[in-house]
PDB file of C-alpha atoms in Angstrom:
ATOM      1  CA  ASP A   1     121.410  81.375 115.828  1.00  0.00           C
ATOM      2  CA  VAL A   2     120.823  79.322 112.695  1.00  0.00           C
ATOM      3  CA  LYS A   3     121.539  81.098 109.476  1.00  0.00           C
ATOM      4  CA  VAL A   4     120.924  80.650 105.777  1.00  0.00           C
ATOM      5  CA  THR A   5     122.369  83.542 103.841  1.00  0.00           C
ATOM      6  CA  GLN A   6     121.585  84.384 100.258  1.00  0.00           C
ATOM      7  CA  SER A   7     124.158  86.594  98.636  1.00  0.00           C
ATOM      8  CA  SER A   8     121.847  89.048  96.896  1.00  0.00           C
ATOM      9  CA  ARG A   9     118.444  90.281  98.004  1.00  0.00           C
ATOM     10  CA  TYR A  10     117.684  92.038  94.720  1.00  0.00           C
ATOM     11  CA  LEU A  11     119.132  91.525  91.252  1.00  0.00           C
ATOM     12  CA  VAL A  12     118.302  93.003  87.865  1.00  0.00           C
ATOM     13  CA  LYS A  13     119.680  91.196  84.833  1.00  0.00           C
ATOM     14  CA  ARG A  14     119.188  91.294  81.098  1.00  0.00           C
ATOM     15  CA  THR A  15     117.850  88.511  78.911  1.00  0.00           C
ATOM     16  CA  GLY A  16     120.633  86.109  77.973  1.00  0.00           C
ATOM     17  CA  GLU A  17     122.891  86.940  80.894  1.00  0.00           C
ATOM     18  CA  LYS A  18     124.326  84.215  83.102  1.00  0.00           C
ATOM     19  CA  VAL A  19     123.106  84.562  86.676  1.00  0.00           C
ATOM     20  CA  PHE A  20     124.548  83.082  89.862  1.00  0.00           C
ATOM     21  CA  LEU A  21     122.569  82.932  93.084  1.00  0.00           C
ATOM     22  CA  GLU A  22     124.622  81.926  96.076  1.00  0.00           C
ATOM     23  CA  CYS A  23     123.445  80.384  99.323  1.00  0.00           C
ATOM     24  CA  VAL A  24     125.478  79.602 102.425  1.00  0.00           C
ATOM     25  CA  GLN A  25     124.345  77.860 105.601  1.00  0.00           C
ATOM     26  CA  ASP A  26     126.240  77.710 108.865  1.00  0.00           C
ATOM     27  CA  MET A  27     124.383  74.790 110.481  1.00  0.00           C
ATOM     28  CA  ASP A  28     126.374  71.906 108.974  1.00  0.00           C
ATOM     29  CA  HIS A  29     123.218  70.683 107.230  1.00  0.00           C
ATOM     30  CA  GLU A  30     123.477  67.893 104.694  1.00  0.00           C
ATOM     31  CA  ASN A  31     120.469  68.924 102.637  1.00  0.00           C
ATOM     32  CA  MET A  32     120.064  72.104 100.646  1.00  0.00           C
ATOM     33  CA  PHE A  33     117.268  73.235  98.369  1.00  0.00           C
ATOM     34  CA  TRP A  34     116.405  75.915  95.839  1.00  0.00           C
ATOM     35  CA  TYR A  35     112.776  76.962  95.498  1.00  0.00           C
ATOM     36  CA  ARG A  36     111.083  79.459  93.269  1.00  0.00           C
ATOM     37  CA  GLN A  37     108.187  81.490  94.698  1.00  0.00           C
ATOM     38  CA  ASP A  38     105.534  83.034  92.454  1.00  0.00           C
ATOM     39  CA  PRO A  39     102.195  84.570  93.475  1.00  0.00           C
ATOM     40  CA  GLY A  40      99.435  81.978  93.641  1.00  0.00           C
ATOM     41  CA  LEU A  41     101.816  79.118  92.881  1.00  0.00           C
ATOM     42  CA  GLY A  42     103.452  78.831  96.263  1.00  0.00           C
ATOM     43  CA  LEU A  43     106.950  77.391  96.354  1.00  0.00           C
ATOM     44  CA  ARG A  44     108.147  75.085  93.622  1.00  0.00           C
ATOM     45  CA  LEU A  45     111.287  73.004  94.015  1.00  0.00           C
ATOM     46  CA  ILE A  46     113.949  73.602  91.391  1.00  0.00           C
ATOM     47  CA  TYR A  47     116.851  71.453  92.622  1.00  0.00           C
ATOM     48  CA  PHE A  48     118.070  69.916  95.838  1.00  0.00           C
ATOM     49  CA  SER A  49     121.228  68.317  97.137  1.00  0.00           C
ATOM     50  CA  TYR A  50     121.789  65.682  99.823  1.00  0.00           C
ATOM     51  CA  ASP A  51     125.539  65.918  99.879  1.00  0.00           C
ATOM     52  CA  VAL A  52     128.541  67.611  98.368  1.00  0.00           C
ATOM     53  CA  LYS A  53     128.650  67.212  94.591  1.00  0.00           C
ATOM     54  CA  MET A  54     125.237  65.539  94.586  1.00  0.00           C
ATOM     55  CA  LYS A  55     122.148  67.079  93.035  1.00  0.00           C
ATOM     56  CA  GLU A  56     118.641  66.009  92.224  1.00  0.00           C
ATOM     57  CA  LYS A  57     116.063  67.639  89.995  1.00  0.00           C
ATOM     58  CA  GLY A  58     112.960  69.024  91.578  1.00  0.00           C
ATOM     59  CA  ASP A  59     109.681  69.864  89.903  1.00  0.00           C
ATOM     60  CA  ILE A  60     110.881  72.675  87.616  1.00  0.00           C
ATOM     61  CA  PRO A  61     114.588  72.217  86.773  1.00  0.00           C
ATOM     62  CA  GLU A  62     114.405  73.429  83.173  1.00  0.00           C
ATOM     63  CA  GLY A  63     116.586  76.441  82.547  1.00  0.00           C
ATOM     64  CA  TYR A  64     118.508  76.024  85.810  1.00  0.00           C
ATOM     65  CA  SER A  65     121.560  74.203  87.070  1.00  0.00           C
ATOM     66  CA  VAL A  66     123.175  73.952  90.503  1.00  0.00           C
ATOM     67  CA  SER A  67     126.556  73.460  92.065  1.00  0.00           C
ATOM     68  CA  ARG A  68     127.527  72.132  95.475  1.00  0.00           C
ATOM     69  CA  GLU A  69     131.285  71.997  95.840  1.00  0.00           C
ATOM     70  CA  LYS A  70     131.257  72.536  99.601  1.00  0.00           C
ATOM     71  CA  LYS A  71     128.814  71.361 102.204  1.00  0.00           C
ATOM     72  CA  GLU A  72     127.829  74.839 103.299  1.00  0.00           C
ATOM     73  CA  ARG A  73     127.348  76.364  99.849  1.00  0.00           C
ATOM     74  CA  PHE A  74     124.689  75.692  97.203  1.00  0.00           C
ATOM     75  CA  SER A  75     124.584  77.787  94.052  1.00  0.00           C
ATOM     76  CA  LEU A  76     121.780  78.202  91.554  1.00  0.00           C
ATOM     77  CA  ILE A  77     122.796  79.060  88.008  1.00  0.00           C
ATOM     78  CA  LEU A  78     120.710  80.471  85.204  1.00  0.00           C
ATOM     79  CA  GLU A  79     122.815  79.817  82.109  1.00  0.00           C
ATOM     80  CA  SER A  80     120.857  82.255  79.945  1.00  0.00           C
ATOM     81  CA  ALA A  81     118.302  84.255  81.865  1.00  0.00           C
ATOM     82  CA  SER A  82     114.863  84.760  80.370  1.00  0.00           C
ATOM     83  CA  THR A  83     112.022  87.050  81.375  1.00  0.00           C
ATOM     84  CA  ASN A  84     109.933  84.117  82.606  1.00  0.00           C
ATOM     85  CA  GLN A  85     112.595  83.502  85.233  1.00  0.00           C
ATOM     86  CA  THR A  86     111.730  86.765  86.947  1.00  0.00           C
ATOM     87  CA  SER A  87     110.790  85.547  90.411  1.00  0.00           C
ATOM     88  CA  MET A  88     111.692  85.227  94.084  1.00  0.00           C
ATOM     89  CA  TYR A  89     114.249  82.504  94.729  1.00  0.00           C
ATOM     90  CA  LEU A  90     114.458  80.885  98.148  1.00  0.00           C
ATOM     91  CA  CYS A  91     117.259  78.726  99.455  1.00  0.00           C
ATOM     92  CA  ALA A  92     116.668  76.307 102.327  1.00  0.00           C
ATOM     93  CA  SER A  93     118.610  73.710 104.267  1.00  0.00           C
ATOM     94  CA  SER A  94     117.861  70.858 106.665  1.00  0.00           C
ATOM     95  CA  PHE A  95     119.586  68.097 108.593  1.00  0.00           C
ATOM     96  CA  GLY A  96     120.318  64.848 106.807  1.00  0.00           C
ATOM     97  CA  GLY A  97     117.200  62.680 106.719  1.00  0.00           C
ATOM     98  CA  GLY A  98     115.380  65.550 108.330  1.00  0.00           C
ATOM     99  CA  GLY A  99     113.524  66.991 105.415  1.00  0.00           C
ATOM    100  CA  ILE A 100     110.429  65.153 106.482  1.00  0.00           C
ATOM    101  CA  THR A 101     110.659  64.981 110.213  1.00  0.00           C
ATOM    102  CA  GLY A 102     112.803  68.018 110.664  1.00  0.00           C
ATOM    103  CA  GLU A 103     112.564  71.636 109.730  1.00  0.00           C
ATOM    104  CA  LEU A 104     113.544  73.526 106.618  1.00  0.00           C
ATOM    105  CA  PHE A 105     115.518  76.680 107.358  1.00  0.00           C
ATOM    106  CA  PHE A 106     115.068  79.363 104.747  1.00  0.00           C
ATOM    107  CA  GLY A 107     117.117  82.313 103.605  1.00  0.00           C
ATOM    108  CA  GLU A 108     115.485  85.695 103.102  1.00  0.00           C
ATOM    109  CA  GLY A 109     115.159  85.247  99.373  1.00  0.00           C
ATOM    110  CA  SER A 110     116.644  86.746  96.230  1.00  0.00           C
ATOM    111  CA  ARG A 111     114.299  88.717  94.032  1.00  0.00           C
ATOM    112  CA  LEU A 112     115.449  88.455  90.436  1.00  0.00           C
ATOM    113  CA  THR A 113     114.135  90.662  87.665  1.00  0.00           C
ATOM    114  CA  VAL A 114     115.089  89.788  84.087  1.00  0.00           C
ATOM    115  CA  LEU A 115     114.570  92.595  81.584  1.00  0.00           C
TER     116      LEU A 115
ATOM    117  CA  ALA B   1     102.248  62.068  93.995  1.00  0.00           C
ATOM    118  CA  GLN B   2     101.381  64.617  96.592  1.00  0.00           C
ATOM    119  CA  SER B   3      99.592  67.906  96.363  1.00  0.00           C
ATOM    120  CA  VAL B   4      98.459  70.652  98.698  1.00  0.00           C
ATOM    121  CA  THR B   5      95.512  72.972  98.175  1.00  0.00           C
ATOM    122  CA  GLN B   6      95.066  76.133 100.151  1.00  0.00           C
ATOM    123  CA  LEU B   7      91.516  77.071  99.493  1.00  0.00           C
ATOM    124  CA  ASP B   8      91.783  80.802 100.129  1.00  0.00           C
ATOM    125  CA  SER B   9      94.373  82.998  98.471  1.00  0.00           C
ATOM    126  CA  GLN B  10      93.542  85.926 100.749  1.00  0.00           C
ATOM    127  CA  VAL B  11      91.835  86.139 104.114  1.00  0.00           C
ATOM    128  CA  PRO B  12      90.976  89.600 105.477  1.00  0.00           C
ATOM    129  CA  VAL B  13      90.073  89.719 109.152  1.00  0.00           C
ATOM    130  CA  PHE B  14      89.736  92.328 111.855  1.00  0.00           C
ATOM    131  CA  GLU B  15      92.138  92.455 114.766  1.00  0.00           C
ATOM    132  CA  GLU B  16      91.165  90.236 117.719  1.00  0.00           C
ATOM    133  CA  ALA B  17      88.839  88.135 115.557  1.00  0.00           C
ATOM    134  CA  PRO B  18      89.380  84.387 115.162  1.00  0.00           C
ATOM    135  CA  VAL B  19      90.797  83.043 111.921  1.00  0.00           C
ATOM    136  CA  GLU B  20      91.030  79.720 110.123  1.00  0.00           C
ATOM    137  CA  LEU B  21      93.283  79.131 107.138  1.00  0.00           C
ATOM    138  CA  ARG B  22      92.304  76.045 105.225  1.00  0.00           C
ATOM    139  CA  CYS B  23      94.604  73.383 103.834  1.00  0.00           C
ATOM    140  CA  ASN B  24      93.757  70.123 102.121  1.00  0.00           C
ATOM    141  CA  TYR B  25      96.299  67.606 100.941  1.00  0.00           C
ATOM    142  CA  SER B  26      96.491  64.458  98.888  1.00  0.00           C
ATOM    143  CA  SER B  27      99.082  61.830  99.575  1.00  0.00           C
ATOM    144  CA  SER B  28      99.296  58.113  98.990  1.00  0.00           C
ATOM    145  CA  VAL B  29     101.795  57.587 101.789  1.00  0.00           C
ATOM    146  CA  SER B  30     102.233  58.497 105.408  1.00  0.00           C
ATOM    147  CA  VAL B  31     101.592  62.133 105.971  1.00  0.00           C
ATOM    148  CA  TYR B  32     103.824  64.732 107.499  1.00  0.00           C
ATOM    149  CA  LEU B  33     102.295  68.194 107.507  1.00  0.00           C
ATOM    150  CA  PHE B  34     103.700  71.651 108.073  1.00  0.00           C
ATOM    151  CA  TRP B  35     102.649  75.267 108.248  1.00  0.00           C
ATOM    152  CA  TYR B  36     105.192  77.969 107.471  1.00  0.00           C
ATOM    153  CA  VAL B  37     104.798  81.735 107.795  1.00  0.00           C
ATOM    154  CA  GLN B  38     106.442  84.399 105.657  1.00  0.00           C
ATOM    155  CA  TYR B  39     106.443  87.945 106.998  1.00  0.00           C
ATOM    156  CA  PRO B  40     106.925  90.779 104.478  1.00  0.00           C
ATOM    157  CA  ASN B  41     110.378  90.803 102.915  1.00  0.00           C
ATOM    158  CA  GLN B  42     111.518  87.776 104.871  1.00  0.00           C
ATOM    159  CA  GLY B  43     112.090  84.098 104.300  1.00  0.00           C
ATOM    160  CA  LEU B  44     109.819  81.357 105.596  1.00  0.00           C
ATOM    161  CA  GLN B  45     109.868  80.115 109.157  1.00  0.00           C
ATOM    162  CA  LEU B  46     108.225  77.063 110.671  1.00  0.00           C
ATOM    163  CA  LEU B  47     104.970  77.711 112.504  1.00  0.00           C
ATOM    164  CA  LEU B  48     104.122  74.126 113.450  1.00  0.00           C
ATOM    165  CA  LYS B  49     104.286  70.550 112.214  1.00  0.00           C
ATOM    166  CA  TYR B  50     102.421  67.277 112.474  1.00  0.00           C
ATOM    167  CA  LEU B  51     104.483  64.101 112.348  1.00  0.00           C
ATOM    168  CA  SER B  52     102.460  61.657 114.434  1.00  0.00           C
ATOM    169  CA  GLY B  53     100.550  61.412 117.702  1.00  0.00           C
ATOM    170  CA  SER B  54      98.011  63.986 118.822  1.00  0.00           C
ATOM    171  CA  THR B  55      96.050  65.413 115.938  1.00  0.00           C
ATOM    172  CA  LEU B  56      95.963  68.865 117.532  1.00  0.00           C
ATOM    173  CA  VAL B  57      99.287  70.595 117.115  1.00  0.00           C
ATOM    174  CA  LYS B  58     100.280  73.817 118.798  1.00  0.00           C
ATOM    175  CA  GLY B  59     102.789  76.189 117.260  1.00  0.00           C
ATOM    176  CA  ILE B  60     104.379  79.535 117.819  1.00  0.00           C
ATOM    177  CA  ASN B  61     102.521  82.829 118.244  1.00  0.00           C
ATOM    178  CA  GLY B  62      99.320  81.166 119.485  1.00  0.00           C
ATOM    179  CA  PHE B  63      98.581  79.231 116.300  1.00  0.00           C
ATOM    180  CA  GLU B  64      97.339  75.662 116.259  1.00  0.00           C
ATOM    181  CA  ALA B  65      96.330  73.170 113.574  1.00  0.00           C
ATOM    182  CA  GLU B  66      94.312  70.001 113.524  1.00  0.00           C
ATOM    183  CA  PHE B  67      95.129  66.982 111.410  1.00  0.00           C
ATOM    184  CA  ASN B  68      91.979  65.339 110.070  1.00  0.00           C
ATOM    185  CA  LYS B  69      92.794  62.158 108.209  1.00  0.00           C
ATOM    186  CA  SER B  70      89.263  61.423 107.016  1.00  0.00           C
ATOM    187  CA  GLN B  71      88.922  64.887 105.496  1.00  0.00           C
ATOM    188  CA  THR B  72      92.582  65.066 104.433  1.00  0.00           C
ATOM    189  CA  SER B  73      92.813  68.488 106.007  1.00  0.00           C
ATOM    190  CA  PHE B  74      95.248  70.394 108.184  1.00  0.00           C
ATOM    191  CA  HIS B  75      93.569  73.732 108.905  1.00  0.00           C
ATOM    192  CA  LEU B  76      95.398  76.444 110.813  1.00  0.00           C
ATOM    193  CA  ARG B  77      93.572  78.433 113.501  1.00  0.00           C
ATOM    194  CA  LYS B  78      94.116  81.273 115.898  1.00  0.00           C
ATOM    195  CA  PRO B  79      91.433  82.429 118.349  1.00  0.00           C
ATOM    196  CA  SER B  80      92.425  86.103 118.273  1.00  0.00           C
ATOM    197  CA  VAL B  81      94.694  87.643 115.649  1.00  0.00           C
ATOM    198  CA  HIS B  82      96.975  90.658 115.931  1.00  0.00           C
ATOM    199  CA  ILE B  83      98.125  93.155 113.346  1.00  0.00           C
ATOM    200  CA  SER B  84     101.531  91.508 113.549  1.00  0.00           C
ATOM    201  CA  ASP B  85     100.058  88.254 112.193  1.00  0.00           C
ATOM    202  CA  THR B  86      99.717  89.858 108.781  1.00  0.00           C
ATOM    203  CA  ALA B  87     101.796  87.575 106.579  1.00  0.00           C
ATOM    204  CA  GLU B  88     101.607  84.824 103.995  1.00  0.00           C
ATOM    205  CA  TYR B  89     101.026  81.317 105.294  1.00  0.00           C
ATOM    206  CA  PHE B  90     102.063  78.158 103.488  1.00  0.00           C
ATOM    207  CA  CYS B  91     100.880  74.634 104.104  1.00  0.00           C
ATOM    208  CA  ALA B  92     103.246  71.824 103.067  1.00  0.00           C
ATOM    209  CA  VAL B  93     103.258  68.028 102.989  1.00  0.00           C
ATOM    210  CA  GLY B  94     106.369  65.900 103.313  1.00  0.00           C
ATOM    211  CA  ASN B  95     106.900  62.683 101.415  1.00  0.00           C
ATOM    212  CA  ASN B  96     107.860  59.321 102.818  1.00  0.00           C
ATOM    213  CA  ALA B  97     110.819  58.750 100.564  1.00  0.00           C
ATOM    214  CA  GLY B  98     112.914  61.469 102.111  1.00  0.00           C
ATOM    215  CA  ASN B  99     113.523  65.163 102.323  1.00  0.00           C
ATOM    216  CA  MET B 100     110.890  66.577  99.977  1.00  0.00           C
ATOM    217  CA  LEU B 101     108.211  69.095 100.827  1.00  0.00           C
ATOM    218  CA  THR B 102     105.358  70.030  98.505  1.00  0.00           C
ATOM    219  CA  PHE B 103     103.911  73.465  99.236  1.00  0.00           C
ATOM    220  CA  GLY B 104     100.470  74.912  98.694  1.00  0.00           C
ATOM    221  CA  GLY B 105      99.890  78.179  96.873  1.00  0.00           C
ATOM    222  CA  GLY B 106      99.848  80.228 100.069  1.00  0.00           C
ATOM    223  CA  THR B 107      97.218  82.259 101.904  1.00  0.00           C
ATOM    224  CA  ARG B 108      97.736  85.933 102.543  1.00  0.00           C
ATOM    225  CA  LEU B 109      96.334  86.871 105.951  1.00  0.00           C
ATOM    226  CA  MET B 110      95.502  90.558 106.199  1.00  0.00           C
ATOM    227  CA  VAL B 111      94.655  91.750 109.703  1.00  0.00           C
ATOM    228  CA  LYS B 112      92.868  95.079 109.801  1.00  0.00           C
ATOM    229  CA  PRO B 113      92.608  97.401 112.817  1.00  0.00           C
TER     230      PRO B 113
END
């Protein structure tokens, strides 16, 4: 069964803290994505990666960075968390070249609260 | 640039009634369209997709959608809903350049007994 696993379902952090959100997929997918989900705004793409050590900015990259040192792992980093980064974060993966014609596989999400 | 508009943020409906969730898109390139469903406290899963061919697409759980190029729409329908269909539904459009989906704001379907 295909699997995208996000390390933490719920996190509570304080303003200014550094936050790591980890995502691992076991499908040997080339592409990995980080989305942010907010009520009424749907999903907005933060960053994506087509290959190891490669990254591309999405629609809302400000305040975030990513790391992809291994094919199966894609990390989202908040260098200095702020309250407006309180949100649900979704990781997804897909086959190479398959983001259009293929399917995105999503993790269950990480709900981050920044106090 | 692409965009997706889901016209209804919430749709309440009684069990066994038909439902239509509306989605309109704008895209200057070839269109690839998707519907995803998110059950409470879960990630998103693919419901159905349109890539080419027949404009009527059938998906899982009895859902179907129709691609209408002239109206730039991709509405999702089900003839008879169940309580278990209560979820949030997202319409998305894929770009032609590669590997990017743009999502709509979501529609929360609330099925009442």
